[in-house]
PDB file of C-alpha atoms in Angstrom:
ATOM      1  CA  MET O 138      78.507 136.023  83.281  1.00 46.00           C
ATOM      2  CA  ASP O 139      78.039 139.374  81.652  1.00 51.00           C
ATOM      3  CA  THR O 140      75.110 140.014  79.423  1.00 53.00           C
ATOM      4  CA  VAL O 141      75.632 141.317  75.931  1.00 55.00           C
ATOM      5  CA  GLY O 142      73.875 144.636  76.557  1.00 52.00           C
ATOM      6  CA  GLY O 143      75.557 145.329  79.917  1.00 53.00           C
ATOM      7  CA  GLY O 144      77.990 147.911  78.537  1.00 57.00           C
ATOM      8  CA  LYS O 145      75.216 149.941  76.930  1.00 61.00           C
ATOM      9  CA  ASN O 146      73.292 150.204  80.173  1.00 64.00           C
ATOM     10  CA  LYS O 147      76.381 151.464  81.995  1.00 66.00           C
ATOM     11  CA  LYS O 148      77.017 154.144  79.351  1.00 67.00           C
ATOM     12  CA  LYS O 149      73.354 155.122  79.483  1.00 68.00           C
ATOM     13  CA  ALA O 150      73.467 155.446  83.280  1.00 72.00           C
ATOM     14  CA  ASP O 151      76.630 157.585  83.064  1.00 73.00           C
ATOM     15  CA  GLY O 152      74.944 159.824  80.497  1.00 75.00           C
ATOM     16  CA  GLU O 153      71.933 160.270  82.749  1.00 80.00           C
ATOM     17  CA  LYS O 154      74.184 161.160  85.695  1.00 80.00           C
ATOM     18  CA  GLU O 155      75.909 163.796  83.546  1.00 83.00           C
ATOM     19  CA  LYS O 156      72.542 165.232  82.499  1.00 84.00           C
ATOM     20  CA  VAL O 157      71.421 165.446  86.130  1.00 85.00           C
ATOM     21  CA  ALA O 158      74.685 167.098  87.134  1.00 86.00           C
ATOM     22  CA  SER O 159      74.447 169.653  84.319  1.00 88.00           C
ATOM     23  CA  LYS O 160      70.828 170.410  85.230  1.00 89.00           C
ATOM     24  CA  GLU O 161      71.837 170.933  88.867  1.00 90.00           C
ATOM     25  CA  GLU O 162      74.651 173.279  87.796  1.00 92.00           C
ATOM     26  CA  GLU O 163      72.254 175.210  85.580  1.00 93.00           C
ATOM     27  CA  GLU O 164      69.716 175.426  88.386  1.00 93.00           C
ATOM     28  CA  GLU O 165      72.376 176.721  90.777  1.00 94.00           C
ATOM     29  CA  ALA O 166      73.468 179.347  88.232  1.00 93.00           C
ATOM     30  CA  LEU O 167      69.854 180.482  87.860  1.00 94.00           C
ATOM     31  CA  ARG O 168      69.458 180.715  91.634  1.00 95.00           C
ATOM     32  CA  LYS O 169      72.592 182.882  91.804  1.00 94.00           C
ATOM     33  CA  ASP O 170      71.264 185.127  89.025  1.00 93.00           C
ATOM     34  CA  VAL O 171      67.953 185.514  90.855  1.00 94.00           C
ATOM     35  CA  GLU O 172      69.714 186.424  94.104  1.00 95.00           C
ATOM     36  CA  ASP O 173      71.886 188.970  92.262  1.00 92.00           C
ATOM     37  CA  LEU O 174      68.807 190.485  90.653  1.00 91.00           C
ATOM     38  CA  LYS O 175      66.976 190.700  93.989  1.00 94.00           C
ATOM     39  CA  SER O 176      69.928 192.439  95.629  1.00 92.00           C
ATOM     40  CA  TRP O 177      70.213 194.876  92.695  1.00 87.00           C
ATOM     41  CA  ILE O 178      66.482 195.679  92.892  1.00 89.00           C
ATOM     42  CA  ASP O 179      66.764 196.297  96.659  1.00 92.00           C
ATOM     43  CA  MET O 180      69.742 198.586  96.062  1.00 89.00           C
ATOM     44  CA  ILE O 181      67.878 200.614  93.401  1.00 86.00           C
ATOM     45  CA  GLU O 182      64.707 200.861  95.523  1.00 91.00           C
ATOM     46  CA  ASN O 183      66.707 202.247  98.459  1.00 92.00           C
ATOM     47  CA  MET O 184      68.357 204.987  96.367  1.00 90.00           C
ATOM     48  CA  ASN O 185      67.038 208.524  96.160  1.00 91.00           C
ATOM     49  CA  ASP O 186      66.749 210.397  92.846  1.00 88.00           C
ATOM     50  CA  GLU O 187      70.267 211.866  92.994  1.00 90.00           C
ATOM     51  CA  GLU O 188      71.847 208.490  93.756  1.00 89.00           C
ATOM     52  CA  ILE O 189      69.949 206.863  90.900  1.00 87.00           C
ATOM     53  CA  LYS O 190      71.048 209.621  88.534  1.00 87.00           C
ATOM     54  CA  GLY O 191      74.683 209.102  89.566  1.00 89.00           C
ATOM     55  CA  TYR O 192      74.346 205.344  89.225  1.00 86.00           C
ATOM     56  CA  LEU O 193      72.938 205.666  85.715  1.00 83.00           C
ATOM     57  CA  GLU O 194      75.722 208.051  84.684  1.00 85.00           C
ATOM     58  CA  ASN O 195      78.409 205.692  86.013  1.00 86.00           C
ATOM     59  CA  ASN O 196      76.866 202.517  84.562  1.00 82.00           C
ATOM     60  CA  VAL O 197      76.051 203.544  81.006  1.00 76.00           C
ATOM     61  CA  GLU O 198      76.813 200.065  79.630  1.00 75.00           C
ATOM     62  CA  ASP O 199      74.179 198.439  81.847  1.00 70.00           C
ATOM     63  CA  VAL O 200      71.586 201.012  80.883  1.00 65.00           C
ATOM     64  CA  LYS O 201      72.231 200.561  77.170  1.00 66.00           C
ATOM     65  CA  LEU O 202      71.651 196.839  77.482  1.00 64.00           C
ATOM     66  CA  ALA O 203      68.399 197.368  79.361  1.00 61.00           C
ATOM     67  CA  LYS O 204      66.822 199.742  76.818  1.00 64.00           C
ATOM     68  CA  VAL O 205      63.965 198.284  74.876  1.00 69.00           C
ATOM     69  CA  PRO O 206      63.096 199.780  71.495  1.00 73.00           C
ATOM     70  CA  LYS O 207      59.778 201.566  71.368  1.00 77.00           C
ATOM     71  CA  PRO O 208      57.136 199.768  69.365  1.00 76.00           C
ATOM     72  CA  LYS O 209      56.214 201.462  66.131  1.00 78.00           C
ATOM     73  CA  LYS O 210      52.776 202.967  66.057  1.00 78.00           C
ATOM     74  CA  LYS O 211      50.493 201.444  63.505  1.00 75.00           C
ATOM     75  CA  VAL O 212      48.909 203.884  61.131  1.00 73.00           C
ATOM     76  CA  GLN O 213      45.296 203.118  60.563  1.00 74.00           C
ATOM     77  CA  ARG O 214      44.383 203.334  56.944  1.00 72.00           C
ATOM     78  CA  THR O 215      40.960 204.434  55.967  1.00 75.00           C
ATOM     79  CA  ARG O 216      39.522 202.117  53.407  1.00 73.00           C
ATOM     80  CA  LYS O 217      36.693 202.772  51.092  1.00 71.00           C
ATOM     81  CA  PRO O 218      33.785 200.522  51.856  1.00 67.00           C
ATOM     82  CA  LYS O 219      33.494 197.776  49.278  1.00 67.00           C
ATOM     83  CA  PRO O 220      30.209 197.605  47.451  1.00 60.00           C
ATOM     84  CA  SER O 221      28.108 194.645  48.349  1.00 58.00           C
ATOM     85  CA  THR O 222      28.621 191.737  45.981  1.00 60.00           C
ATOM     86  CA  SER O 223      25.048 190.567  46.434  1.00 62.00           C
ATOM     87  CA  SER O 224      23.683 193.875  45.172  1.00 64.00           C
ATOM     88  CA  ASN O 225      25.863 193.541  42.057  1.00 69.00           C
ATOM     89  CA  GLY O 226      24.243 190.179  41.300  1.00 71.00           C
ATOM     90  CA  ILE O 227      20.774 191.637  41.767  1.00 74.00           C
ATOM     91  CA  LEU O 228      21.574 194.590  39.508  1.00 73.00           C
ATOM     92  CA  ALA O 229      22.922 192.237  36.839  1.00 74.00           C
ATOM     93  CA  SER O 230      19.700 190.230  36.923  1.00 75.00           C
ATOM     94  CA  VAL O 231      17.572 193.369  36.727  1.00 75.00           C
ATOM     95  CA  TRP O 232      19.557 194.690  33.763  1.00 73.00           C
ATOM     96  CA  ARG O 233      19.274 191.348  31.949  1.00 72.00           C
ATOM     97  CA  PHE O 234      15.460 191.311  32.239  1.00 72.00           C
ATOM     98  CA  HIS O 235      15.204 195.035  31.542  1.00 64.00           C
ATOM     99  CA  GLN O 236      17.067 194.706  28.243  1.00 66.00           C
ATOM    100  CA  LYS O 237      14.678 191.994  26.966  1.00 58.00           C
TER     101      LYS O 237
END
């Protein structure tokens, strides 16, 4: 005898298997990217200045993608110091009593 909810559990299990498989594929792709990056770094570190210059001239597209825009410098504005609000209250009180 099959239970009423048996089909749902099977679909749920298949969905979980697909999620695990996609995560494994993604993990493998990331591992490959890391290995490629490590080999590229080793290649660049082993080059002398002339070889690096030639590499940069031949791979302009890669260099353009790697450029990061410079952050804009913040201009500090000089502000006038604000008068103390407590002294304004004191002066108002003094003027009120002085006028009487």
